[in-house]
């Protein structure tokens, strides 16, 4: 099934989320007021001011998280309403061909689009089959009217058969219509969930924190003492699914997120650690944590390149595993679903090429001073991304060329037409923005992920308004080429990734 | 005792017509067979395509969707076969009577 949704669990989750939001708000108020009163009354000096700052930052993040849960609750309410409609629709569907309309106690919506389409095709054949039967009835009736001696008649039998065939034709026509309507409703539900989740202002690490709550017995106990108990078991899987719903490309924070939540998802961490150990067998946990934090800080160019690899190999899991040594899909034990193995490939690419450059006299050199510090990286220039991508892929037997379509200094306007021209032969296009300006798919500006520095994203398409559809932070965003007019200070350029001998 | 030639001709025509209807009923059988097979196919596809579980009644129903038409066709076949048999008996009787009539006519002419 492409889609499955248990309405009963959804309804319980929605109710529980309402309670959770209230409890979290109360908890936050008590907690932050207590902290504030500490520095207001009993603690003064530099350390107290520092504590105040941390307290304030944490409060902002925490309240953003609470708003997030509240927004999730609203999404679930909307999904539940649509889901209930879809359930009624399904009952009508059963009635439409004469099946039972009795209500099931288990309201689980599900749809397999390929099987639905196949059923609709079969349905059309059946409708046509009854046309053949109706033609034969007409012909037989005509023959009977030409009988010369006998008074034999089958008028009532033919009438009954004709009426039966017509009724069945109508039912089958309804069935096709009903199946398509049901499919459309499920699509709307799914779209609603996707856009709802895409619009959540999700603090970084929030999804990991949820997973941690779900699996950390001590934390669970504390939360149970605060009044959340049984509902946690309901909330965590659903929220986890929703948070991960609609992943759109890799996320440069992905490996660091897995590192931070290794207790709750040890299998995921073990597979990433194995990748790191191939390159850095003696690193301490601290070094690994810093390295992953640095990837989060500077990894956008690496993610953009990794996304192009997944597009290249999406239908070739065997080839992917042969080239890179790990599977294209990986099972997430928390959700029980298979996801694209973005984190492993991103990490492998980063481990293999971080700070590597083409030497002055050829060959590969490593610049140990490229980054500001252990957790803050320099990022990649167009030339560096080209060198690192080609070196990494060619060492694994993958033929690729990376070119810069317009050099940054030329300050030529990027546009959807230029994207189409560059990608028309199957090449993929990476957009480099300085600074990043990202919009949600509903057109609202994502202030949190825009602003300063540079950012690389892979372009996946365009809209009719000429905007570029891109993948960033594992989600779908819009970029408006007009934000980067060459006459202004902000600029953007394209890099073209071409696989094979093109 | 009248001549039955006209009736015999009509009965033969009716038997031919009903025999032609039988061949159309054979075509209906073929349609039924195809429809039944498609219904089973549809049932399998529906069972994989959609939930909720109460839609299983839909898939069960789909598998037997054409059964009522099939039984109507079977009943009509029985009626047509019965009528053909009946007409064949009538034809025999009419032919016998007609034969007797014409023999009697011939006898009369010979005697005259």
PDB file of N, CA, C and O in Angstrom, chain A residues 1 87 90-91 93-94 97 100 104 108-112 115-116 118-119 122 126 129-130 136-137 139 143-144 147-150 152 160-161 164 168 171 182, chain B residues 10-11 13-14 17 20-21 24 27 31 35 38-39 41-42 45 48-52 54-55 57-58 61 65-66 68-69 72-73 75-76 79-80 83 90:
ATOM      1  N   UNK A   1       0.849  -1.207   0.000  1.00  0.00           N
ATOM      2  CA  UNK A   1       0.000   0.000   0.000  1.00  0.00           C
ATOM      3  C   UNK A   1       0.879   1.250   0.000  1.00  0.00           C
ATOM      4  O   UNK A   1       1.836   1.337   0.756  1.00  0.00           O
ATOM      5  N   UNK A  87     -13.405   7.561   4.783  1.00  0.00           N
ATOM      6  CA  UNK A  87     -13.968   6.301   5.279  1.00  0.00           C
ATOM      7  C   UNK A  87     -15.415   6.152   4.816  1.00  0.00           C
ATOM      8  O   UNK A  87     -15.828   5.088   4.373  1.00  0.00           O
ATOM      9  N   UNK A  90     -15.414   5.259   1.295  1.00  0.00           N
ATOM     10  CA  UNK A  90     -15.118   3.842   1.092  1.00  0.00           C
ATOM     11  C   UNK A  90     -16.365   2.997   1.300  1.00  0.00           C
ATOM     12  O   UNK A  90     -16.609   2.035   0.572  1.00  0.00           O
ATOM     13  N   UNK A  91     -17.186   3.390   2.287  1.00  0.00           N
ATOM     14  CA  UNK A  91     -18.427   2.638   2.531  1.00  0.00           C
ATOM     15  C   UNK A  91     -19.372   2.776   1.335  1.00  0.00           C
ATOM     16  O   UNK A  91     -20.000   1.814   0.907  1.00  0.00           O
ATOM     17  N   UNK A  93     -18.487   3.257  -1.613  1.00  0.00           N
ATOM     18  CA  UNK A  93     -17.872   2.479  -2.685  1.00  0.00           C
ATOM     19  C   UNK A  93     -18.339   1.023  -2.607  1.00  0.00           C
ATOM     20  O   UNK A  93     -18.687   0.413  -3.608  1.00  0.00           O
ATOM     21  N   UNK A  94     -18.328   0.480  -1.389  1.00  0.00           N
ATOM     22  CA  UNK A  94     -18.777  -0.902  -1.194  1.00  0.00           C
ATOM     23  C   UNK A  94     -20.239  -1.025  -1.611  1.00  0.00           C
ATOM     24  O   UNK A  94     -20.634  -1.983  -2.282  1.00  0.00           O
ATOM     25  N   UNK A  97     -21.374  -1.193  -5.636  1.00  0.00           N
ATOM     26  CA  UNK A  97     -21.520  -2.396  -6.476  1.00  0.00           C
ATOM     27  C   UNK A  97     -22.300  -3.479  -5.737  1.00  0.00           C
ATOM     28  O   UNK A  97     -22.269  -4.648  -6.090  1.00  0.00           O
ATOM     29  N   UNK A 100     -21.617  -5.054   1.048  1.00  0.00           N
ATOM     30  CA  UNK A 100     -22.161  -4.680   2.343  1.00  0.00           C
ATOM     31  C   UNK A 100     -21.741  -3.270   2.719  1.00  0.00           C
ATOM     32  O   UNK A 100     -20.644  -2.823   2.403  1.00  0.00           O
ATOM     33  N   UNK A 104     -17.261  -0.949   9.689  1.00  0.00           N
ATOM     34  CA  UNK A 104     -16.238  -1.747  10.343  1.00  0.00           C
ATOM     35  C   UNK A 104     -15.796  -1.017  11.603  1.00  0.00           C
ATOM     36  O   UNK A 104     -15.770   0.209  11.647  1.00  0.00           O
ATOM     37  N   UNK A 108      -9.305   1.786   8.977  1.00  0.00           N
ATOM     38  CA  UNK A 108      -7.955   1.959   8.449  1.00  0.00           C
ATOM     39  C   UNK A 108      -8.053   2.307   6.968  1.00  0.00           C
ATOM     40  O   UNK A 108      -8.561   1.529   6.179  1.00  0.00           O
ATOM     41  N   UNK A 109      -7.617   3.517   6.642  1.00  0.00           N
ATOM     42  CA  UNK A 109      -7.643   3.924   5.242  1.00  0.00           C
ATOM     43  C   UNK A 109      -6.387   3.410   4.565  1.00  0.00           C
ATOM     44  O   UNK A 109      -5.312   3.463   5.147  1.00  0.00           O
ATOM     45  N   UNK A 110      -6.546   2.944   3.329  1.00  0.00           N
ATOM     46  CA  UNK A 110      -5.351   2.502   2.617  1.00  0.00           C
ATOM     47  C   UNK A 110      -5.556   2.600   1.124  1.00  0.00           C
ATOM     48  O   UNK A 110      -6.690   2.527   0.638  1.00  0.00           O
ATOM     49  N   UNK A 111      -4.483   2.784   0.421  1.00  0.00           N
ATOM     50  CA  UNK A 111      -4.577   2.865  -1.037  1.00  0.00           C
ATOM     51  C   UNK A 111      -3.276   2.389  -1.673  1.00  0.00           C
ATOM     52  O   UNK A 111      -2.196   2.804  -1.267  1.00  0.00           O
ATOM     53  N   UNK A 112      -3.422   1.484  -2.640  1.00  0.00           N
ATOM     54  CA  UNK A 112      -2.293   1.151  -3.508  1.00  0.00           C
ATOM     55  C   UNK A 112      -2.659   1.696  -4.883  1.00  0.00           C
ATOM     56  O   UNK A 112      -3.611   1.226  -5.507  1.00  0.00           O
ATOM     57  N   UNK A 115      -2.564  -0.786  -7.918  1.00  0.00           N
ATOM     58  CA  UNK A 115      -3.663  -1.751  -7.929  1.00  0.00           C
ATOM     59  C   UNK A 115      -4.998  -1.065  -8.211  1.00  0.00           C
ATOM     60  O   UNK A 115      -5.876  -1.637  -8.855  1.00  0.00           O
ATOM     61  N   UNK A 116      -5.139   0.160  -7.704  1.00  0.00           N
ATOM     62  CA  UNK A 116      -6.371   0.909  -7.986  1.00  0.00           C
ATOM     63  C   UNK A 116      -6.487   1.164  -9.487  1.00  0.00           C
ATOM     64  O   UNK A 116      -7.549   0.978 -10.082  1.00  0.00           O
ATOM     65  N   UNK A 118      -5.124  -0.554 -11.869  1.00  0.00           N
ATOM     66  CA  UNK A 118      -5.380  -1.839 -12.536  1.00  0.00           C
ATOM     67  C   UNK A 118      -6.853  -2.214 -12.387  1.00  0.00           C
ATOM     68  O   UNK A 118      -7.488  -2.686 -13.343  1.00  0.00           O
ATOM     69  N   UNK A 119      -7.411  -1.996 -11.192  1.00  0.00           N
ATOM     70  CA  UNK A 119      -8.829  -2.328 -10.952  1.00  0.00           C
ATOM     71  C   UNK A 119      -9.723  -1.480 -11.849  1.00  0.00           C
ATOM     72  O   UNK A 119     -10.708  -1.984 -12.408  1.00  0.00           O
ATOM     73  N   UNK A 122      -9.677  -2.962 -15.335  1.00  0.00           N
ATOM     74  CA  UNK A 122     -10.494  -4.177 -15.389  1.00  0.00           C
ATOM     75  C   UNK A 122     -11.971  -3.814 -15.394  1.00  0.00           C
ATOM     76  O   UNK A 122     -12.787  -4.412 -16.110  1.00  0.00           O
ATOM     77  N   UNK A 126     -15.044  -4.763 -17.932  1.00  0.00           N
ATOM     78  CA  UNK A 126     -16.316  -5.375 -17.518  1.00  0.00           C
ATOM     79  C   UNK A 126     -17.499  -4.575 -18.056  1.00  0.00           C
ATOM     80  O   UNK A 126     -18.488  -5.149 -18.533  1.00  0.00           O
ATOM     81  N   UNK A 129     -17.910  -5.443 -21.513  1.00  0.00           N
ATOM     82  CA  UNK A 129     -18.435  -6.815 -21.616  1.00  0.00           C
ATOM     83  C   UNK A 129     -19.958  -6.815 -21.537  1.00  0.00           C
ATOM     84  O   UNK A 129     -20.636  -7.551 -22.271  1.00  0.00           O
ATOM     85  N   UNK A 130     -20.502  -5.977 -20.661  1.00  0.00           N
ATOM     86  CA  UNK A 130     -21.971  -5.915 -20.553  1.00  0.00           C
ATOM     87  C   UNK A 130     -22.586  -5.265 -21.795  1.00  0.00           C
ATOM     88  O   UNK A 130     -23.725  -5.553 -22.145  1.00  0.00           O
ATOM     89  N   UNK A 136     -26.316  -8.681 -27.674  1.00  0.00           N
ATOM     90  CA  UNK A 136     -26.829 -10.032 -27.940  1.00  0.00           C
ATOM     91  C   UNK A 136     -28.305 -10.145 -27.532  1.00  0.00           C
ATOM     92  O   UNK A 136     -29.096 -10.782 -28.220  1.00  0.00           O
ATOM     93  N   UNK A 137     -28.684  -9.511 -26.397  1.00  0.00           N
ATOM     94  CA  UNK A 137     -30.105  -9.542 -25.974  1.00  0.00           C
ATOM     95  C   UNK A 137     -30.984  -8.920 -27.067  1.00  0.00           C
ATOM     96  O   UNK A 137     -32.046  -9.434 -27.406  1.00  0.00           O
ATOM     97  N   UNK A 139     -30.381  -8.625 -30.224  1.00  0.00           N
ATOM     98  CA  UNK A 139     -30.422  -9.476 -31.407  1.00  0.00           C
ATOM     99  C   UNK A 139     -31.356 -10.671 -31.179  1.00  0.00           C
ATOM    100  O   UNK A 139     -32.141 -11.051 -32.059  1.00  0.00           O
ATOM    101  N   UNK A 143     -34.776 -11.712 -33.143  1.00  0.00           N
ATOM    102  CA  UNK A 143     -35.007 -13.054 -33.705  1.00  0.00           C
ATOM    103  C   UNK A 143     -36.347 -13.611 -33.227  1.00  0.00           C
ATOM    104  O   UNK A 143     -37.118 -14.188 -34.014  1.00  0.00           O
ATOM    105  N   UNK A 144     -36.617 -13.434 -31.949  1.00  0.00           N
ATOM    106  CA  UNK A 144     -37.851 -13.994 -31.374  1.00  0.00           C
ATOM    107  C   UNK A 144     -39.085 -13.347 -32.019  1.00  0.00           C
ATOM    108  O   UNK A 144     -40.115 -14.013 -32.220  1.00  0.00           O
ATOM    109  N   UNK A 147     -40.421 -15.116 -35.174  1.00  0.00           N
ATOM    110  CA  UNK A 147     -40.938 -16.506 -35.149  1.00  0.00           C
ATOM    111  C   UNK A 147     -42.304 -16.529 -35.846  1.00  0.00           C
ATOM    112  O   UNK A 147     -43.142 -15.640 -35.622  1.00  0.00           O
ATOM    113  N   UNK A 148     -42.549 -17.567 -36.663  1.00  0.00           N
ATOM    114  CA  UNK A 148     -43.762 -17.565 -37.495  1.00  0.00           C
ATOM    115  C   UNK A 148     -44.819 -18.549 -37.006  1.00  0.00           C
ATOM    116  O   UNK A 148     -46.000 -18.380 -37.240  1.00  0.00           O
ATOM    117  N   UNK A 149     -44.397 -19.590 -36.350  1.00  0.00           N
ATOM    118  CA  UNK A 149     -45.376 -20.617 -35.950  1.00  0.00           C
ATOM    119  C   UNK A 149     -45.632 -20.568 -34.439  1.00  0.00           C
ATOM    120  O   UNK A 149     -46.761 -20.458 -33.998  1.00  0.00           O
ATOM    121  N   UNK A 150     -44.544 -20.652 -33.676  1.00  0.00           N
ATOM    122  CA  UNK A 150     -44.702 -20.733 -32.221  1.00  0.00           C
ATOM    123  C   UNK A 150     -44.959 -19.357 -31.612  1.00  0.00           C
ATOM    124  O   UNK A 150     -44.549 -18.338 -32.176  1.00  0.00           O
ATOM    125  N   UNK A 152     -43.730 -18.742 -28.817  1.00  0.00           N
ATOM    126  CA  UNK A 152     -42.663 -18.723 -27.788  1.00  0.00           C
ATOM    127  C   UNK A 152     -42.116 -17.307 -27.604  1.00  0.00           C
ATOM    128  O   UNK A 152     -41.830 -16.601 -28.567  1.00  0.00           O
ATOM    129  N   UNK A 160     -35.399  -8.964 -17.913  1.00  0.00           N
ATOM    130  CA  UNK A 160     -34.708  -9.074 -16.624  1.00  0.00           C
ATOM    131  C   UNK A 160     -33.187  -9.090 -16.814  1.00  0.00           C
ATOM    132  O   UNK A 160     -32.437  -8.424 -16.087  1.00  0.00           O
ATOM    133  N   UNK A 161     -32.739  -9.851 -17.841  1.00  0.00           N
ATOM    134  CA  UNK A 161     -31.285  -9.923 -18.086  1.00  0.00           C
ATOM    135  C   UNK A 161     -30.751  -8.559 -18.514  1.00  0.00           C
ATOM    136  O   UNK A 161     -29.684  -8.119 -18.073  1.00  0.00           O
ATOM    137  N   UNK A 164     -30.642  -6.356 -15.583  1.00  0.00           N
ATOM    138  CA  UNK A 164     -29.511  -6.763 -14.726  1.00  0.00           C
ATOM    139  C   UNK A 164     -28.191  -6.249 -15.273  1.00  0.00           C
ATOM    140  O   UNK A 164     -27.371  -5.694 -14.537  1.00  0.00           O
ATOM    141  N   UNK A 168     -25.689  -3.541 -13.548  1.00  0.00           N
ATOM    142  CA  UNK A 168     -24.284  -3.861 -13.250  1.00  0.00           C
ATOM    143  C   UNK A 168     -23.342  -2.896 -13.953  1.00  0.00           C
ATOM    144  O   UNK A 168     -22.333  -2.476 -13.388  1.00  0.00           O
ATOM    145  N   UNK A 171     -23.332   0.146 -11.870  1.00  0.00           N
ATOM    146  CA  UNK A 171     -22.573  -0.057 -10.621  1.00  0.00           C
ATOM    147  C   UNK A 171     -21.067  -0.015 -10.880  1.00  0.00           C
ATOM    148  O   UNK A 171     -20.295   0.573 -10.124  1.00  0.00           O
ATOM    149  N   UNK A 182     -11.897   8.231  -4.349  1.00  0.00           N
ATOM    150  CA  UNK A 182     -11.232   7.789  -3.119  1.00  0.00           C
ATOM    151  C   UNK A 182      -9.726   8.064  -3.221  1.00  0.00           C
ATOM    152  O   UNK A 182      -9.105   8.586  -2.303  1.00  0.00           O
TER     153      UNK A 182
ATOM    154  N   UNK B  10     -43.315 -23.038 -41.596  1.00  0.00           N
ATOM    155  CA  UNK B  10     -43.165 -22.083 -40.487  1.00  0.00           C
ATOM    156  C   UNK B  10     -42.403 -22.705 -39.311  1.00  0.00           C
ATOM    157  O   UNK B  10     -41.544 -22.060 -38.706  1.00  0.00           O
ATOM    158  N   UNK B  11     -42.755 -23.956 -39.014  1.00  0.00           N
ATOM    159  CA  UNK B  11     -42.076 -24.617 -37.886  1.00  0.00           C
ATOM    160  C   UNK B  11     -40.581 -24.757 -38.191  1.00  0.00           C
ATOM    161  O   UNK B  11     -39.727 -24.486 -37.340  1.00  0.00           O
ATOM    162  N   UNK B  13     -38.823 -22.925 -40.121  1.00  0.00           N
ATOM    163  CA  UNK B  13     -38.227 -21.584 -40.015  1.00  0.00           C
ATOM    164  C   UNK B  13     -37.976 -21.218 -38.559  1.00  0.00           C
ATOM    165  O   UNK B  13     -36.918 -20.690 -38.201  1.00  0.00           O
ATOM    166  N   UNK B  14     -38.975 -21.533 -37.703  1.00  0.00           N
ATOM    167  CA  UNK B  14     -38.827 -21.206 -36.274  1.00  0.00           C
ATOM    168  C   UNK B  14     -37.673 -21.990 -35.650  1.00  0.00           C
ATOM    169  O   UNK B  14     -36.898 -21.460 -34.835  1.00  0.00           O
ATOM    170  N   UNK B  17     -34.611 -20.350 -36.636  1.00  0.00           N
ATOM    171  CA  UNK B  17     -34.435 -19.094 -35.870  1.00  0.00           C
ATOM    172  C   UNK B  17     -33.949 -19.393 -34.461  1.00  0.00           C
ATOM    173  O   UNK B  17     -33.008 -18.752 -33.959  1.00  0.00           O
ATOM    174  N   UNK B  20     -30.482 -20.412 -34.380  1.00  0.00           N
ATOM    175  CA  UNK B  20     -29.631 -19.224 -34.486  1.00  0.00           C
ATOM    176  C   UNK B  20     -29.522 -18.523 -33.123  1.00  0.00           C
ATOM    177  O   UNK B  20     -28.447 -18.050 -32.725  1.00  0.00           O
ATOM    178  N   UNK B  21     -30.648 -18.504 -32.405  1.00  0.00           N
ATOM    179  CA  UNK B  21     -30.628 -17.903 -31.052  1.00  0.00           C
ATOM    180  C   UNK B  21     -29.682 -18.704 -30.156  1.00  0.00           C
ATOM    181  O   UNK B  21     -28.927 -18.121 -29.354  1.00  0.00           O
ATOM    182  N   UNK B  24     -26.312 -17.550 -30.523  1.00  0.00           N
ATOM    183  CA  UNK B  24     -26.082 -16.271 -29.813  1.00  0.00           C
ATOM    184  C   UNK B  24     -25.972 -16.512 -28.301  1.00  0.00           C
ATOM    185  O   UNK B  24     -25.225 -15.815 -27.596  1.00  0.00           O
ATOM    186  N   UNK B  27     -22.620 -17.398 -27.577  1.00  0.00           N
ATOM    187  CA  UNK B  27     -21.778 -16.195 -27.466  1.00  0.00           C
ATOM    188  C   UNK B  27     -21.945 -15.550 -26.081  1.00  0.00           C
ATOM    189  O   UNK B  27     -20.995 -15.032 -25.490  1.00  0.00           O
ATOM    190  N   UNK B  31     -19.267 -14.568 -23.253  1.00  0.00           N
ATOM    191  CA  UNK B  31     -19.213 -13.290 -22.538  1.00  0.00           C
ATOM    192  C   UNK B  31     -19.206 -13.544 -21.031  1.00  0.00           C
ATOM    193  O   UNK B  31     -18.409 -12.960 -20.284  1.00  0.00           O
ATOM    194  N   UNK B  35     -16.531 -12.383 -18.421  1.00  0.00           N
ATOM    195  CA  UNK B  35     -16.912 -11.471 -17.335  1.00  0.00           C
ATOM    196  C   UNK B  35     -16.565 -12.070 -15.966  1.00  0.00           C
ATOM    197  O   UNK B  35     -16.079 -11.384 -15.080  1.00  0.00           O
ATOM    198  N   UNK B  38     -12.967 -11.728 -15.409  1.00  0.00           N
ATOM    199  CA  UNK B  38     -12.628 -10.327 -15.092  1.00  0.00           C
ATOM    200  C   UNK B  38     -13.069  -9.955 -13.678  1.00  0.00           C
ATOM    201  O   UNK B  38     -12.392  -9.213 -12.974  1.00  0.00           O
ATOM    202  N   UNK B  39     -14.232 -10.488 -13.262  1.00  0.00           N
ATOM    203  CA  UNK B  39     -14.724 -10.185 -11.904  1.00  0.00           C
ATOM    204  C   UNK B  39     -13.750 -10.716 -10.852  1.00  0.00           C
ATOM    205  O   UNK B  39     -13.488 -10.055  -9.850  1.00  0.00           O
ATOM    206  N   UNK B  41     -10.603 -11.197 -11.313  1.00  0.00           N
ATOM    207  CA  UNK B  41      -9.416 -10.334 -11.411  1.00  0.00           C
ATOM    208  C   UNK B  41      -9.660  -9.017 -10.653  1.00  0.00           C
ATOM    209  O   UNK B  41      -8.817  -8.567  -9.879  1.00  0.00           O
ATOM    210  N   UNK B  42     -10.833  -8.453 -10.864  1.00  0.00           N
ATOM    211  CA  UNK B  42     -11.182  -7.181 -10.197  1.00  0.00           C
ATOM    212  C   UNK B  42     -11.172  -7.366  -8.683  1.00  0.00           C
ATOM    213  O   UNK B  42     -10.647  -6.525  -7.939  1.00  0.00           O
ATOM    214  N   UNK B  45      -7.686  -7.390  -7.431  1.00  0.00           N
ATOM    215  CA  UNK B  45      -7.079  -6.053  -7.491  1.00  0.00           C
ATOM    216  C   UNK B  45      -7.652  -5.152  -6.405  1.00  0.00           C
ATOM    217  O   UNK B  45      -6.924  -4.398  -5.748  1.00  0.00           O
ATOM    218  N   UNK B  48      -6.248  -5.639  -2.943  1.00  0.00           N
ATOM    219  CA  UNK B  48      -4.918  -5.066  -2.704  1.00  0.00           C
ATOM    220  C   UNK B  48      -4.941  -3.547  -2.794  1.00  0.00           C
ATOM    221  O   UNK B  48      -4.077  -2.874  -2.271  1.00  0.00           O
ATOM    222  N   UNK B  49      -5.948  -3.016  -3.498  1.00  0.00           N
ATOM    223  CA  UNK B  49      -5.935  -1.573  -3.808  1.00  0.00           C
ATOM    224  C   UNK B  49      -6.417  -0.720  -2.655  1.00  0.00           C
ATOM    225  O   UNK B  49      -5.909   0.372  -2.449  1.00  0.00           O
ATOM    226  N   UNK B  50      -7.420  -1.192  -1.944  1.00  0.00           N
ATOM    227  CA  UNK B  50      -8.062  -0.308  -0.966  1.00  0.00           C
ATOM    228  C   UNK B  50      -8.335  -0.995   0.360  1.00  0.00           C
ATOM    229  O   UNK B  50      -8.606  -2.171   0.419  1.00  0.00           O
ATOM    230  N   UNK B  51      -8.251  -0.249   1.416  1.00  0.00           N
ATOM    231  CA  UNK B  51      -8.845  -0.580   2.699  1.00  0.00           C
ATOM    232  C   UNK B  51      -9.799   0.580   2.950  1.00  0.00           C
ATOM    233  O   UNK B  51      -9.765   1.550   2.218  1.00  0.00           O
ATOM    234  N   UNK B  52     -10.684   0.667   3.888  1.00  0.00           N
ATOM    235  CA  UNK B  52     -10.724  -0.143   5.097  1.00  0.00           C
ATOM    236  C   UNK B  52     -11.188  -1.583   4.881  1.00  0.00           C
ATOM    237  O   UNK B  52     -11.612  -1.955   3.796  1.00  0.00           O
ATOM    238  N   UNK B  54     -13.738  -3.085   5.796  1.00  0.00           N
ATOM    239  CA  UNK B  54     -15.126  -3.361   5.415  1.00  0.00           C
ATOM    240  C   UNK B  54     -15.298  -3.397   3.894  1.00  0.00           C
ATOM    241  O   UNK B  54     -16.303  -3.839   3.377  1.00  0.00           O
ATOM    242  N   UNK B  55     -14.272  -2.929   3.180  1.00  0.00           N
ATOM    243  CA  UNK B  55     -14.351  -3.029   1.728  1.00  0.00           C
ATOM    244  C   UNK B  55     -14.104  -4.454   1.247  1.00  0.00           C
ATOM    245  O   UNK B  55     -14.238  -4.734   0.075  1.00  0.00           O
ATOM    246  N   UNK B  57     -16.033  -6.738   1.759  1.00  0.00           N
ATOM    247  CA  UNK B  57     -17.338  -7.161   1.245  1.00  0.00           C
ATOM    248  C   UNK B  57     -17.436  -6.798  -0.231  1.00  0.00           C
ATOM    249  O   UNK B  57     -18.069  -7.482  -1.023  1.00  0.00           O
ATOM    250  N   UNK B  58     -16.783  -5.683  -0.576  1.00  0.00           N
ATOM    251  CA  UNK B  58     -16.783  -5.257  -1.977  1.00  0.00           C
ATOM    252  C   UNK B  58     -16.035  -6.266  -2.845  1.00  0.00           C
ATOM    253  O   UNK B  58     -16.494  -6.653  -3.913  1.00  0.00           O
ATOM    254  N   UNK B  61     -17.918  -9.480  -3.090  1.00  0.00           N
ATOM    255  CA  UNK B  61     -19.067  -9.311  -3.973  1.00  0.00           C
ATOM    256  C   UNK B  61     -18.614  -9.274  -5.429  1.00  0.00           C
ATOM    257  O   UNK B  61     -19.259  -9.835  -6.304  1.00  0.00           O
ATOM    258  N   UNK B  65     -19.886 -11.147  -8.969  1.00  0.00           N
ATOM    259  CA  UNK B  65     -20.718 -10.078  -9.510  1.00  0.00           C
ATOM    260  C   UNK B  65     -21.561 -10.529 -10.694  1.00  0.00           C
ATOM    261  O   UNK B  65     -22.704 -10.116 -10.862  1.00  0.00           O
ATOM    262  N   UNK B  66     -21.030 -11.419 -11.535  1.00  0.00           N
ATOM    263  CA  UNK B  66     -21.740 -11.798 -12.763  1.00  0.00           C
ATOM    264  C   UNK B  66     -22.597 -13.051 -12.602  1.00  0.00           C
ATOM    265  O   UNK B  66     -23.261 -13.471 -13.543  1.00  0.00           O
ATOM    266  N   UNK B  68     -25.436 -13.783 -11.180  1.00  0.00           N
ATOM    267  CA  UNK B  68     -26.887 -13.707 -11.422  1.00  0.00           C
ATOM    268  C   UNK B  68     -27.170 -13.651 -12.929  1.00  0.00           C
ATOM    269  O   UNK B  68     -28.131 -14.263 -13.404  1.00  0.00           O
ATOM    270  N   UNK B  69     -26.313 -12.951 -13.678  1.00  0.00           N
ATOM    271  CA  UNK B  69     -26.512 -12.886 -15.131  1.00  0.00           C
ATOM    272  C   UNK B  69     -26.314 -14.267 -15.742  1.00  0.00           C
ATOM    273  O   UNK B  69     -27.083 -14.687 -16.606  1.00  0.00           O
ATOM    274  N   UNK B  72     -29.313 -16.352 -15.271  1.00  0.00           N
ATOM    275  CA  UNK B  72     -30.416 -15.941 -16.167  1.00  0.00           C
ATOM    276  C   UNK B  72     -30.193 -16.514 -17.572  1.00  0.00           C
ATOM    277  O   UNK B  72     -31.130 -17.003 -18.218  1.00  0.00           O
ATOM    278  N   UNK B  73     -28.927 -16.437 -17.991  1.00  0.00           N
ATOM    279  CA  UNK B  73     -28.611 -16.951 -19.333  1.00  0.00           C
ATOM    280  C   UNK B  73     -28.834 -18.464 -19.405  1.00  0.00           C
ATOM    281  O   UNK B  73     -29.329 -18.983 -20.409  1.00  0.00           O
ATOM    282  N   UNK B  75     -30.955 -20.179 -17.689  1.00  0.00           N
ATOM    283  CA  UNK B  75     -32.407 -20.431 -17.722  1.00  0.00           C
ATOM    284  C   UNK B  75     -32.951 -20.179 -19.133  1.00  0.00           C
ATOM    285  O   UNK B  75     -33.745 -20.979 -19.656  1.00  0.00           O
ATOM    286  N   UNK B  76     -32.490 -19.125 -19.784  1.00  0.00           N
ATOM    287  CA  UNK B  76     -32.966 -18.821 -21.143  1.00  0.00           C
ATOM    288  C   UNK B  76     -32.550 -19.926 -22.125  1.00  0.00           C
ATOM    289  O   UNK B  76     -33.284 -20.273 -23.048  1.00  0.00           O
ATOM    290  N   UNK B  79     -34.963 -22.695 -21.795  1.00  0.00           N
ATOM    291  CA  UNK B  79     -36.241 -22.390 -22.454  1.00  0.00           C
ATOM    292  C   UNK B  79     -36.144 -22.603 -23.965  1.00  0.00           C
ATOM    293  O   UNK B  79     -37.027 -23.215 -24.576  1.00  0.00           O
ATOM    294  N   UNK B  80     -35.056 -22.117 -24.555  1.00  0.00           N
ATOM    295  CA  UNK B  80     -34.910 -22.218 -26.018  1.00  0.00           C
ATOM    296  C   UNK B  80     -34.744 -23.678 -26.436  1.00  0.00           C
ATOM    297  O   UNK B  80     -35.384 -24.141 -27.401  1.00  0.00           O
ATOM    298  N   UNK B  83     -38.039 -25.323 -26.265  1.00  0.00           N
ATOM    299  CA  UNK B  83     -38.940 -24.928 -27.345  1.00  0.00           C
ATOM    300  C   UNK B  83     -38.534 -25.606 -28.663  1.00  0.00           C
ATOM    301  O   UNK B  83     -39.388 -26.046 -29.433  1.00  0.00           O
ATOM    302  N   UNK B  90     -43.552 -31.253 -32.798  1.00  0.00           N
ATOM    303  CA  UNK B  90     -44.686 -30.727 -33.581  1.00  0.00           C
ATOM    304  C   UNK B  90     -44.433 -30.962 -35.060  1.00  0.00           C
ATOM    305  O   UNK B  90     -45.345 -31.361 -35.808  1.00  0.00           O
TER     306      UNK B  90
END
